[in-house]
Amino acid sequence: MVTKSPYTLLARSSECKARRGEVATAHGVFQTPVFMPVGTQATVKAVTVENLKDIGAGIILGNTYHLFVRPGHRLIKEFGGLHNFMNWDGSILTDSGGFQIFSLKELAKISEDGAAFRSHLDGSRLFLRPEDAIEVQQALGSDIMMCLDTCIPYPTTREETVKSTALTGRWAQRCRSVHTVRDQLLFGIVQGGMYPELRKESAETMVDIGFDGYAIGGLSVGESKEQMHDMTEATIPHLPDDYAVYLMGVGTPEDLVEGVWRGVDMFDCVMPTRNARNGTLFTSTGKLVIKNARYREDKKPVDSNCSCYTCRNYSRAYLRHLFVSREILAYHLNTIHNLHYYVSLMSSIREAIENDRYSSFRNDFYGRLESK
Amino acid sequence: MVTKSPYTLLARSSECKARRGEVATAHGVFQTPVFMPVGTQATVKAVTVENLKDIGAGIILGNTYHLFVRPGHRLIKEFGGLHNFMNWDGSILTDSGGFQIFSLKELAKISEDGAAFRSHLDGSRLFLRPEDAIEVQQALGSDIMMCLDTCIPYPTTREETVKSTALTGRWAQRCRSVHTVRDQLLFGIVQGGMYPELRKESAETMVDIGFDGYAIGGLSVGESKEQMHDMTEATIPHLPDDYAVYLMGVGTPEDLVEGVWRGVDMFDCVMPTRNARNGTLFTSTGKLVIKNARYREDKKPVDSNCSCYTCRNYSRAYLRHLFVSREILAYHLNTIHNLHYYVSLMSSIREAIENDRYSSFRNDFYGRLESK
């Protein structure tokens, strides 16, 4: 199955590999570079789909593993797919379930055929083959599906990394073979651990198979920032320039700025939503821990430069009160703010690339952080 | 201080004591009979103020005790009052703190001067005199303040009830004397336990002092429905017909229908919000426990007759999935539905009274419940 790339390049930085583009899916076109809020269990935690639209999110991520164990992909298919089930009409990317299965650690066992694991909910024995991962994602009806890959912990020996990366390649081929639903895109995942030459090899394997987009997996797993940047740089040159590049599970605002600099188009991370629920808020001048006593009587919004619903209407003192009182509204308002921060950051990044001033944008970004 | 009643009678049932009116406050006019959602800690749990407006709530209730211990009334006053602090521009009624203090049981001790108690948060010793209750509520800037009353447990002997009710009367006089902020209304609270003649006496005491409205306190404390109705009936005839009557802490949808029948104008209760967070949803045909397995694949909305945001957009199966997955969105969507149910019920009640068909409305209401 050979398809036209869903990615369209719109502008390119003359200073670095940053690029401005868009990706067309069955549920519209989203602008890149993009950050995808994570909606693990058929909801982005603590917000509504209207909140996500207000914030400007064009695509969200769903977790195949979680939806597979509860409520089950067959049930979601009965409801016309994940979009209908959760009432989201923007684009959805689903991961393959691989990362979560590997996170179960002793509960998972990998063989050539697939991954044997136990449900984190009831301990029941489950088995996921690459073909199953595609079947499940086709049932979910996501716009972008991911191949089942093996996740390589950090650190791992070169020998183990070679083996595991090769298996990811064979699984990717099997995923590609059973991909039948044409309006669902399928992305391949490059592994290769912390070995540049294995990253290159893995990228070439994926390109040989041929996908609708390419992801860089196995990063943000404990390695240094430098290693993460090096592996990104070791991978992207071996991917076709006319396809989207997705850096999985990354990251901090700084990671996004650096990823874009190196040519990444798509990101996802639980950080903005999880931090929101822990009371850590992102601002243009750095992080703010809302429970701190210094905010007790603070009439200012979280970030005076922010135009989100939370900052337009609520003081730090009120948000602190809600958070220390463990009110559900705290998680809701904090999440709106943090997602708005991430989505707006990407919007500013896109504008900077369009105007070919990404280098100065990046300098200003770090300058503001240091001004705190 | 003699004031004009803030209550305006608009229509009266020819079949019972039900009446349709409105109450003017510094933050607008709300329609009665009314249900007031409870916003204990400067937020109605799990929803935004925009949700409350969409639902049609005209007045909400704040809990003086909770706001007094956290974040403190002085801080809220610094922020221009509770309305500004929580971003709500409709009316607010604050209770006196009495009910919560009494709920602390062994932590509270009553004397002529006031109530000594320990904070449920840090155990610190606090003392609340009737004058303090007004000072705190004036700092909060609520539209309707309540007198500090003594709450009489059920059952209580006649002798104890006489003493406690008399103290409530003396406290009411002291509250009245220190009430200085003219655009904040002050309501008196009738006690008298389960003794009709003490209810009459307490009502007369309150009317002699003269308030902007009158509440019936000390009900929904464990007595039978019949006793609750009897005490309501024993009180209302002794209150002036041109002032609003508020039945405190009540109750179920049936309690609201019965209270209106007997002449009550205002109600508040944590039931719709608390039940929402426990997964119990109100419908026109009775309660629905969303976690039940029977809803696993149910594509219907919670209530086909409901026009709330939740019912317009989500299936029972999705709500069940969110609830069993303990997703915050479950509490949000459930709360929107339950509050919409309560607020819409009151709207239907008002329409029925306007058209003088409250008796048939009440019959239909029970008929639908039994049709389940």
XYZ file of C-alpha atoms in Angstrom:
744
model
C 0.000 0.000 0.000
C 1.758 3.148 -1.195
C 0.247 6.413 -0.095
C 0.971 10.052 -0.622
C 2.515 11.694 2.425
C -0.069 13.411 4.636
C 2.570 16.011 5.487
C 2.855 19.324 3.650
C 5.870 21.551 4.211
C 4.928 25.225 4.515
C 8.138 26.948 5.622
C 11.660 26.111 6.639
C 14.095 27.872 8.942
C 17.272 29.086 7.286
C 19.056 28.828 10.642
C 18.340 25.264 11.723
C 16.267 22.206 10.852
C 13.040 23.695 12.252
C 10.174 23.477 9.801
C 6.578 24.610 9.600
C 4.016 22.282 8.056
C 0.675 20.597 8.385
C -0.641 17.052 8.483
C -3.917 16.027 6.861
C -5.981 13.319 8.556
C -9.519 11.988 8.240
C -10.506 14.514 10.934
C -8.967 17.629 9.496
C -5.588 19.230 9.134
C -3.378 20.022 12.117
C -0.530 22.509 12.076
C 3.054 21.500 12.897
C 5.171 21.679 14.941
C 2.397 20.459 17.233
C 1.995 19.331 20.815
C -0.584 16.577 21.376
C -2.294 16.536 24.793
C -2.481 13.015 26.191
C -5.958 11.515 26.639
C -5.107 8.170 28.192
C -8.523 6.758 29.042
C -10.743 8.420 26.397
C -10.448 11.794 28.138
C -7.673 14.318 28.505
C -7.627 14.300 32.296
C -9.668 17.037 34.027
C -10.834 18.947 30.926
C -13.659 18.755 28.398
C -13.319 18.537 24.630
C -14.637 22.117 24.459
C -11.744 23.207 26.694
C -9.333 21.495 24.278
C -10.891 23.316 21.328
C -10.752 26.655 23.157
C -7.098 26.013 23.930
C -6.485 25.311 20.238
C -5.506 21.634 20.349
C -5.818 20.120 16.850
C -4.851 16.566 17.734
C -4.843 14.543 20.932
C -3.308 11.199 21.832
C -5.142 8.127 23.099
C -3.469 5.177 24.843
C -4.229 1.899 23.117
C -3.186 -0.251 26.076
C -5.502 1.525 28.516
C -8.464 1.518 26.123
C -7.793 -2.152 25.290
C -8.059 -3.230 28.933
C -10.917 -0.792 29.724
C -13.509 -0.334 28.277
C -12.180 -2.512 25.410
C -11.716 -1.660 21.731
C -14.737 -3.693 20.654
C -17.028 -1.591 22.811
C -15.504 1.609 21.451
C -15.940 0.305 17.895
C -19.617 -0.356 18.693
C -19.862 3.350 19.518
C -18.461 4.331 16.117
C -14.876 4.666 17.341
C -13.017 6.737 19.879
C -14.003 10.084 18.336
C -17.710 9.399 18.818
C -17.254 7.672 22.169
C -15.469 10.663 23.719
C -17.114 13.378 21.576
C -13.886 14.690 20.007
C -14.003 15.623 16.333
C -10.370 16.708 15.941
C -7.577 14.310 15.019
C -6.504 11.458 17.296
C -3.198 9.599 17.366
C -3.127 6.305 19.245
C 0.066 4.762 20.488
C 0.528 1.030 19.981
C 0.296 -0.005 23.593
C 3.941 -1.079 23.566
C 5.238 1.586 25.911
C 2.610 0.869 28.583
C 3.134 -2.884 28.314
C 6.863 -2.413 28.824
C 6.183 -0.127 31.749
C 4.460 -3.034 33.462
C 7.983 -4.497 33.848
C 7.799 -7.973 35.372
C 4.239 -8.266 34.128
C 5.414 -8.321 30.482
C 7.319 -10.971 28.504
C 8.449 -10.436 24.923
C 8.794 -13.140 22.256
C 9.099 -13.079 18.478
C 5.338 -13.363 18.211
C 4.415 -10.496 20.524
C 4.106 -9.327 24.117
C 2.588 -11.430 26.890
C 1.459 -9.346 29.853
C -0.994 -9.132 32.697
C -3.661 -6.469 32.951
C -2.773 -3.863 35.576
C -6.470 -3.833 36.497
C -7.267 -7.458 37.259
C -4.086 -9.411 36.519
C -5.697 -11.317 33.650
C -3.259 -12.797 31.087
C -3.214 -10.971 27.765
C -1.158 -11.296 24.593
C -0.602 -8.537 22.063
C 0.906 -9.320 18.672
C 1.819 -6.534 16.228
C -1.249 -7.534 14.186
C -3.427 -7.166 17.287
C -2.075 -3.676 17.944
C -3.249 -2.638 14.467
C -6.583 -4.429 14.816
C -7.206 -2.663 18.125
C -6.248 0.742 16.712
C -8.399 0.156 13.624
C -11.297 -0.599 15.947
C -10.569 2.604 17.881
C -10.630 4.455 14.562
C -7.741 6.805 15.341
C -6.431 9.047 12.575
C -2.812 8.080 13.163
C -1.886 4.601 14.395
C 1.525 3.568 15.690
C 3.319 0.269 15.045
C 3.902 -2.022 17.995
C 7.539 -1.581 18.966
C 9.809 -2.923 21.664
C 10.839 -0.349 24.185
C 14.499 -0.431 25.137
C 15.294 0.587 28.706
C 18.202 2.893 29.530
C 20.949 1.787 29.764
C 20.974 -1.322 27.537
C 23.980 -3.103 26.012
C 24.662 -2.761 22.311
C 23.981 -6.483 21.817
C 20.554 -6.303 23.442
C 19.771 -3.108 21.575
C 20.608 -4.722 18.227
C 18.282 -7.640 18.991
C 15.456 -5.519 20.256
C 15.696 -3.018 17.391
C 15.672 -5.823 14.846
C 12.528 -7.253 16.425
C 10.908 -3.804 16.226
C 11.726 -3.858 12.509
C 10.085 -7.260 11.962
C 7.056 -6.202 13.990
C 6.797 -3.000 11.939
C 6.638 -5.085 8.730
C 3.879 -7.226 10.242
C 1.948 -4.100 11.286
C 2.271 -2.677 7.786
C 0.955 -5.901 6.226
C -2.296 -5.905 8.162
C -3.009 -2.185 7.841
C -6.196 -2.147 5.762
C -8.179 0.922 6.766
C -6.996 3.568 4.306
C -8.178 6.670 6.127
C -6.146 5.715 9.178
C -2.489 6.654 8.812
C 0.232 4.370 10.178
C 3.557 5.611 11.546
C 6.677 3.518 11.987
C 8.829 3.875 15.110
C 12.608 4.157 15.012
C 14.422 2.509 17.928
C 18.166 1.895 18.299
C 18.774 2.873 21.908
C 21.654 5.269 22.440
C 23.661 3.993 19.443
C 23.708 6.423 16.493
C 24.490 3.715 13.938
C 21.607 1.570 15.207
C 19.295 4.589 15.014
C 20.354 5.050 11.375
C 19.796 1.359 10.634
C 16.387 1.395 12.296
C 15.370 4.527 10.390
C 16.379 2.915 7.108
C 14.426 -0.236 7.946
C 11.307 1.849 8.603
C 11.723 3.881 5.426
C 12.196 0.680 3.417
C 8.896 -0.645 4.733
C 7.292 2.720 4.040
C 4.975 4.528 6.435
C 2.766 7.632 6.531
C 5.070 9.234 9.067
C 7.993 8.347 11.320
C 8.420 8.440 15.065
C 11.520 8.497 17.216
C 10.859 6.122 20.119
C 12.848 5.046 23.149
C 13.889 8.522 24.247
C 13.072 10.395 27.451
C 13.680 7.111 29.277
C 16.391 8.305 31.670
C 19.180 9.336 29.300
C 20.785 12.803 29.432
C 19.404 15.727 27.449
C 22.542 15.614 25.348
C 21.969 11.954 24.480
C 18.362 12.721 23.594
C 19.447 15.508 21.253
C 22.211 13.328 19.777
C 19.823 10.463 19.044
C 17.317 12.852 17.477
C 20.077 14.240 15.296
C 21.267 10.732 14.471
C 17.801 9.756 13.246
C 16.201 12.634 11.364
C 18.692 12.839 8.467
C 17.768 9.241 7.601
C 14.047 9.948 7.401
C 12.379 11.317 4.252
C 12.083 15.081 4.300
C 8.469 15.027 3.073
C 7.057 13.051 5.993
C 6.190 14.121 9.543
C 8.602 13.305 12.354
C 7.201 12.565 15.812
C 9.371 12.542 18.950
C 7.447 10.283 21.325
C 6.790 11.090 24.979
C 8.750 14.355 24.932
C 8.768 16.552 26.995
C 9.539 19.761 28.857
C 9.026 23.134 27.140
C 12.795 23.259 26.611
C 12.693 19.784 25.021
C 10.040 20.986 22.574
C 12.054 24.050 21.607
C 15.153 21.871 21.092
C 13.250 19.142 19.253
C 11.832 21.652 16.786
C 15.349 23.077 16.285
C 16.432 19.584 15.190
C 13.515 19.040 12.801
C 10.785 17.408 14.924
C 7.154 18.080 13.918
C 5.115 16.317 16.606
C 5.360 15.845 20.369
C 3.275 14.342 23.171
C 3.808 14.223 26.901
C 1.782 13.851 30.099
C 3.825 16.630 31.695
C 1.400 19.567 31.301
C -1.606 17.572 32.491
C 0.152 15.620 35.243
C 1.992 18.681 36.560
C -1.300 20.574 36.603
C -2.787 17.976 38.913
C 0.310 18.212 41.113
C -0.005 21.993 41.257
C 3.034 22.838 39.116
C 2.176 25.484 36.539
C 4.176 26.530 33.475
C 4.781 30.211 32.825
C 6.860 32.233 30.391
C 9.371 32.776 33.193
C 9.481 29.217 34.499
C 7.537 26.878 36.740
C 5.314 28.006 39.597
C 4.341 25.712 42.501
C 0.882 27.002 43.334
C 0.667 25.599 46.868
C 3.589 27.760 48.048
C 2.670 30.113 50.877
C 4.009 33.083 48.901
C 0.933 32.902 46.654
C -1.544 32.986 49.555
C -2.542 36.612 48.975
C -1.260 37.002 45.417
C -3.818 38.806 43.269
C -1.908 38.291 40.023
C -2.853 35.623 37.472
C -0.528 32.630 37.106
C 1.151 34.323 34.121
C 0.463 37.953 33.216
C 1.415 37.141 29.615
C -1.112 34.301 29.370
C -4.544 34.660 27.761
C -6.016 31.349 28.938
C -9.389 31.073 30.673
C -7.715 30.471 34.035
C -5.399 33.482 33.820
C -8.187 35.743 32.520
C -10.430 34.958 35.483
C -8.555 33.720 38.535
C -5.833 34.866 40.917
C -2.924 32.788 42.170
C -4.476 33.109 45.647
C -7.737 31.541 44.481
C -5.924 28.734 42.639
C -3.782 28.118 45.712
C -6.901 27.968 47.900
C -8.540 25.452 45.552
C -5.384 23.338 45.393
C -4.737 23.161 49.137
C -8.460 22.461 49.622
C -8.138 19.589 47.105
C -11.043 20.949 45.073
C -11.648 19.302 41.700
C -11.842 22.767 40.140
C -8.120 23.155 40.953
C -7.205 20.277 38.627
C -9.538 21.631 35.945
C -8.240 25.217 35.999
C -4.585 24.157 36.328
C -4.883 21.741 33.403
C -6.481 24.389 31.194
C -3.586 26.700 31.969
C -0.789 24.172 31.414
C -2.237 22.828 28.169
C -2.763 26.391 26.965
C 0.877 27.090 27.762
C 2.088 24.103 25.701
C -0.293 24.680 22.787
C 0.495 28.412 22.700
C 4.210 27.708 22.848
C 3.849 25.605 19.691
C 1.808 28.336 18.051
C 4.558 30.882 18.807
C 7.120 28.424 17.481
C 5.200 28.058 14.213
C 4.961 31.818 13.826
C 8.676 32.205 14.493
C 9.529 29.632 11.805
C 7.169 31.300 9.316
C 9.011 34.560 9.893
C 12.366 32.776 9.831
C 13.356 34.057 13.219
C 13.438 30.775 15.135
C 16.928 31.369 16.428
C 15.995 34.657 18.079
C 12.734 33.125 19.310
C 14.758 30.389 20.999
C 17.111 32.947 22.564
C 14.170 34.986 23.865
C 12.560 31.829 25.243
C 15.644 31.017 27.318
C 16.113 34.678 28.220
C 12.652 34.872 29.766
C 13.254 31.664 31.741
C 16.467 33.103 33.150
C 14.831 36.464 33.941
C 12.855 34.884 36.770
C -33.042 49.097 60.675
C -36.356 48.621 58.871
C -36.112 47.483 55.286
C -38.560 46.716 52.539
C -38.898 43.004 51.846
C -36.650 41.848 48.999
C -39.344 39.312 48.091
C -41.971 39.994 45.428
C -44.909 37.632 45.021
C -45.712 36.922 41.364
C -48.297 34.141 41.477
C -49.985 31.879 43.951
C -51.401 28.368 43.601
C -55.140 28.088 44.226
C -54.629 24.453 45.243
C -51.959 24.676 47.923
C -49.510 27.084 49.545
C -47.089 26.978 46.588
C -46.091 30.410 45.392
C -44.079 31.936 42.599
C -41.929 34.958 43.334
C -38.559 36.582 43.078
C -35.933 37.914 45.467
C -33.880 41.035 44.729
C -30.281 41.125 45.973
C -27.247 43.310 45.328
C -26.295 40.843 42.576
C -29.554 40.643 40.708
C -32.949 39.072 41.066
C -33.427 35.335 41.409
C -36.661 33.487 40.719
C -38.424 31.415 43.365
C -39.020 28.662 44.235
C -35.281 28.221 43.819
C -32.662 25.576 44.474
C -29.250 26.897 45.531
C -26.234 24.731 44.580
C -23.802 24.429 47.483
C -20.347 25.955 47.002
C -18.675 25.017 50.257
C -15.082 26.165 49.703
C -15.543 29.061 47.231
C -16.415 26.624 44.426
C -19.401 24.460 43.648
C -17.498 21.197 43.570
C -16.356 19.967 40.118
C -17.943 22.704 37.977
C -17.063 26.209 36.790
C -19.116 29.353 37.258
C -19.837 29.244 33.521
C -21.328 25.779 33.975
C -23.541 27.171 36.752
C -24.724 29.983 34.491
C -25.418 27.576 31.611
C -27.413 25.407 33.999
C -29.410 28.465 35.038
C -28.429 28.799 38.699
C -29.266 32.305 39.942
C -27.943 31.948 43.474
C -25.426 29.674 45.121
C -24.581 28.987 48.753
C -21.215 29.451 50.448
C -20.234 27.876 53.768
C -19.061 30.483 56.263
C -17.373 27.970 58.553
C -15.236 26.501 55.774
C -14.261 29.895 54.358
C -13.517 31.173 57.877
C -10.996 28.399 58.558
C -9.598 28.436 54.985
C -8.639 30.733 53.325
C -10.063 33.112 55.967
C -12.672 35.872 55.586
C -10.065 38.641 55.820
C -8.238 37.327 52.787
C -11.497 37.058 50.843
C -12.395 40.615 51.865
C -8.988 41.735 50.536
C -10.058 40.279 47.187
C -13.260 42.341 47.161
C -15.412 39.602 48.647
C -16.424 36.078 47.732
C -17.982 37.075 44.394
C -14.700 38.484 43.104
C -12.572 35.801 44.703
C -14.445 32.969 42.993
C -15.546 34.911 39.871
C -19.308 34.487 40.432
C -21.501 37.494 39.678
C -24.861 35.966 40.603
C -26.301 36.048 44.117
C -24.655 34.280 47.048
C -26.196 33.176 50.326
C -23.818 32.284 53.147
C -24.856 30.148 56.067
C -23.770 31.265 59.543
C -21.311 28.488 60.200
C -23.526 27.128 62.971
C -24.505 23.911 61.254
C -20.894 22.953 60.468
C -19.716 23.830 63.979
C -22.420 21.597 65.443
C -21.463 18.849 63.020
C -18.012 18.841 64.648
C -19.765 17.287 67.667
C -17.265 16.872 70.505
C -15.157 19.622 69.005
C -17.829 22.247 69.757
C -19.084 23.710 73.059
C -21.954 26.167 73.287
C -22.327 28.938 75.868
C -24.482 32.040 76.105
C -21.743 34.030 74.442
C -21.164 31.781 71.440
C -19.660 28.534 70.165
C -16.188 27.325 71.110
C -14.789 24.795 68.674
C -11.647 23.405 67.151
C -10.743 23.756 63.490
C -11.268 20.465 61.621
C -8.087 21.332 59.690
C -5.483 21.880 62.391
C -7.321 21.550 65.707
C -6.730 25.212 66.613
C -9.153 26.651 69.195
C -11.696 29.074 67.747
C -14.651 30.961 69.185
C -17.591 32.242 67.160
C -20.069 34.688 68.706
C -23.208 35.718 66.821
C -21.537 39.085 66.198
C -18.525 37.295 64.672
C -20.772 35.306 62.330
C -22.119 38.582 60.935
C -18.689 40.179 60.778
C -17.357 37.203 58.849
C -20.297 37.200 56.438
C -20.017 40.950 55.946
C -16.373 40.408 55.060
C -17.373 37.684 52.607
C -19.839 40.134 51.077
C -22.616 37.617 50.494
C -26.003 38.882 49.311
C -27.920 36.973 51.969
C -26.416 36.325 55.407
C -27.811 33.922 57.984
C -27.972 34.450 61.757
C -25.878 32.182 63.950
C -28.270 29.613 65.380
C -27.963 26.587 67.611
C -28.610 23.362 65.811
C -30.787 20.919 67.739
C -30.021 17.239 67.143
C -32.775 14.676 66.619
C -34.186 13.506 68.943
C -33.952 16.150 71.716
C -36.147 16.531 74.805
C -38.658 19.343 74.979
C -36.761 20.949 77.854
C -33.481 21.044 75.925
C -35.274 22.241 72.797
C -36.866 25.138 74.737
C -33.467 26.225 76.049
C -31.670 25.898 72.748
C -34.417 27.659 70.786
C -34.436 30.533 73.270
C -30.677 30.911 72.866
C -31.128 30.983 69.069
C -33.576 33.845 69.640
C -31.128 35.857 71.765
C -28.347 35.211 69.239
C -30.639 36.355 66.409
C -31.200 39.656 68.225
C -27.459 40.112 68.638
C -26.889 39.333 64.926
C -29.546 41.873 63.973
C -27.930 44.583 66.140
C -24.550 44.362 64.416
C -25.852 44.082 60.861
C -24.585 47.292 59.271
C -23.995 46.581 55.581
C -27.291 47.565 53.969
C -26.896 45.785 50.659
C -26.423 42.455 52.427
C -29.721 40.920 53.482
C -29.996 39.067 56.795
C -32.322 36.096 57.355
C -33.463 34.811 60.746
C -33.627 31.080 61.452
C -36.584 29.399 63.117
C -35.705 26.462 65.382
C -38.016 24.620 67.797
C -37.073 21.001 67.163
C -39.992 18.687 66.530
C -42.410 20.667 68.746
C -45.028 22.611 66.738
C -45.675 25.106 69.535
C -41.936 25.819 69.899
C -41.693 26.300 66.124
C -44.533 28.856 66.379
C -42.830 30.606 69.279
C -39.478 30.717 67.492
C -41.121 32.070 64.318
C -42.805 34.819 66.322
C -39.509 35.713 68.007
C -37.821 36.062 64.622
C -40.658 38.135 63.168
C -40.574 40.409 66.233
C -36.872 41.060 65.655
C -37.572 41.576 61.966
C -35.446 40.112 59.165
C -35.181 40.301 55.380
C -36.329 36.698 55.099
C -36.924 33.652 57.267
C -35.397 30.213 57.300
C -36.605 26.966 58.777
C -33.599 25.320 60.390
C -33.034 22.064 62.237
C -34.813 19.847 59.744
C -33.437 17.005 57.608
C -31.483 15.932 60.718
C -32.793 12.371 60.998
C -36.524 12.927 61.583
C -39.189 11.279 59.401
C -40.493 12.907 56.237
C -43.837 13.321 57.996
C -42.193 15.207 60.874
C -40.312 17.404 58.412
C -43.546 18.279 56.623
C -45.361 18.825 59.945
C -42.678 21.204 61.226
C -42.704 23.114 57.937
C -46.476 23.423 58.213
C -46.194 24.445 61.868
C -43.816 27.272 60.981
C -44.881 28.927 57.736
C -48.281 30.267 58.902
C -46.423 32.281 61.566
C -44.098 33.954 59.070
C -45.084 37.102 57.146
C -46.527 36.301 53.742
C -44.480 38.988 51.996
C -41.054 37.567 52.899
C -39.108 34.651 51.422
C -39.075 31.323 53.277
C -35.981 29.131 53.105
C -35.968 25.467 54.136
C -32.343 24.825 55.043
C -30.381 21.779 53.898
C -33.312 20.156 52.080
C -33.233 17.874 50.110
C -34.327 15.161 47.693
C -36.329 16.077 44.572
C -39.443 14.811 46.388
C -38.594 17.039 49.396
C -38.414 20.051 47.091
C -41.778 19.271 45.499
C -43.324 18.822 48.956
C -41.647 21.894 50.408
C -42.972 24.086 47.604
C -46.446 22.608 48.162
C -46.226 23.869 51.748
C -45.041 27.356 50.822
C -41.225 27.146 50.776
C -39.380 29.494 48.390
C -35.715 28.513 48.784
C -33.777 25.270 49.212
C -30.161 24.142 49.362
C -28.608 20.708 49.614
C -25.323 18.955 48.808
C -27.276 16.009 47.389
C -27.028 16.744 43.645
C -23.308 17.550 43.803
C -22.329 14.830 46.298
C -24.391 12.153 44.553
C -22.799 13.146 41.245
C -19.368 12.452 42.668
C -20.643 9.102 43.983
C -22.040 8.218 40.555
C -25.739 8.511 41.419
C -27.596 10.495 38.784
C -31.085 11.980 38.993
C -33.524 11.409 36.154
C -37.201 12.094 35.544
C -37.873 8.429 36.262
C -35.683 8.103 39.351
C -32.063 7.575 40.308
C -29.495 5.849 38.106
C -26.270 4.323 39.510
C -23.886 4.855 36.609
C -21.321 2.227 37.610
C -23.843 -0.587 37.184
C -22.790 -3.176 34.605
C -26.113 -2.756 32.778
C -24.894 0.594 31.448
C -21.651 -0.804 30.028
C -22.853 -0.708 26.411
C -25.764 1.686 26.835
C -25.794 4.274 24.047
C -28.608 6.336 25.571
C -27.999 9.566 27.463
C -28.543 9.549 31.232
C -32.060 10.948 30.723
C -33.644 11.200 27.271
C -35.804 14.058 28.569
C -32.785 16.064 29.730
C -31.246 18.909 27.730
C -28.079 19.335 29.808
C -24.592 19.431 28.278
C -23.843 15.923 29.548
C -27.008 14.359 28.131
C -26.646 16.203 24.809
C -23.136 14.854 24.254
C -22.401 11.666 26.178
C -23.717 8.111 26.505
C -24.293 6.227 29.725
C -21.534 3.840 28.561
C -19.015 6.691 28.293
C -20.021 8.117 31.681
C -19.759 4.649 33.208
C -16.288 4.200 31.684
C -15.138 7.557 33.106
C -16.586 6.774 36.536
C -15.100 3.285 36.894
C -11.797 4.723 35.600
C -12.012 7.422 38.312
C -11.510 10.145 35.719
C -12.035 13.712 36.940
C -14.250 14.331 33.917
C -16.745 11.869 35.427
C -17.307 14.136 38.442
C -17.552 17.180 36.178
C -20.096 15.705 33.741
C -22.138 14.027 36.492
C -22.304 17.240 38.515
C -23.451 19.254 35.499
C -26.230 16.735 34.951
C -27.431 16.545 38.567
C -27.391 20.311 39.079
C -29.231 20.752 35.785
C -31.811 18.263 37.010
C -32.387 20.199 40.259
C -32.369 23.642 38.653
C -34.686 22.485 35.839
C -37.009 20.854 38.325
C -37.407 24.234 40.048
C -37.967 25.925 36.703
C -40.759 23.443 35.889
C -42.210 24.004 39.351
C -42.276 27.770 38.788
C -43.997 27.330 35.439
C -46.569 25.003 36.972
C -47.385 27.524 39.699
C -47.665 30.350 37.151
C -50.195 28.267 35.243
C -51.903 27.221 38.488
C -51.479 23.531 37.794
C -49.101 22.630 40.599
C -51.282 19.803 41.827
C -51.243 18.043 38.461
C -47.528 18.791 38.088
C -46.926 17.066 41.426
C -49.011 14.060 40.371
C -47.116 13.783 37.083
C -43.812 14.063 38.935
C -44.662 11.076 41.146
C -46.208 9.230 38.203
C -42.969 9.419 36.234
C -40.955 8.199 39.236
C -43.251 5.197 39.586
C -43.167 4.443 35.852
C -39.557 3.286 36.125
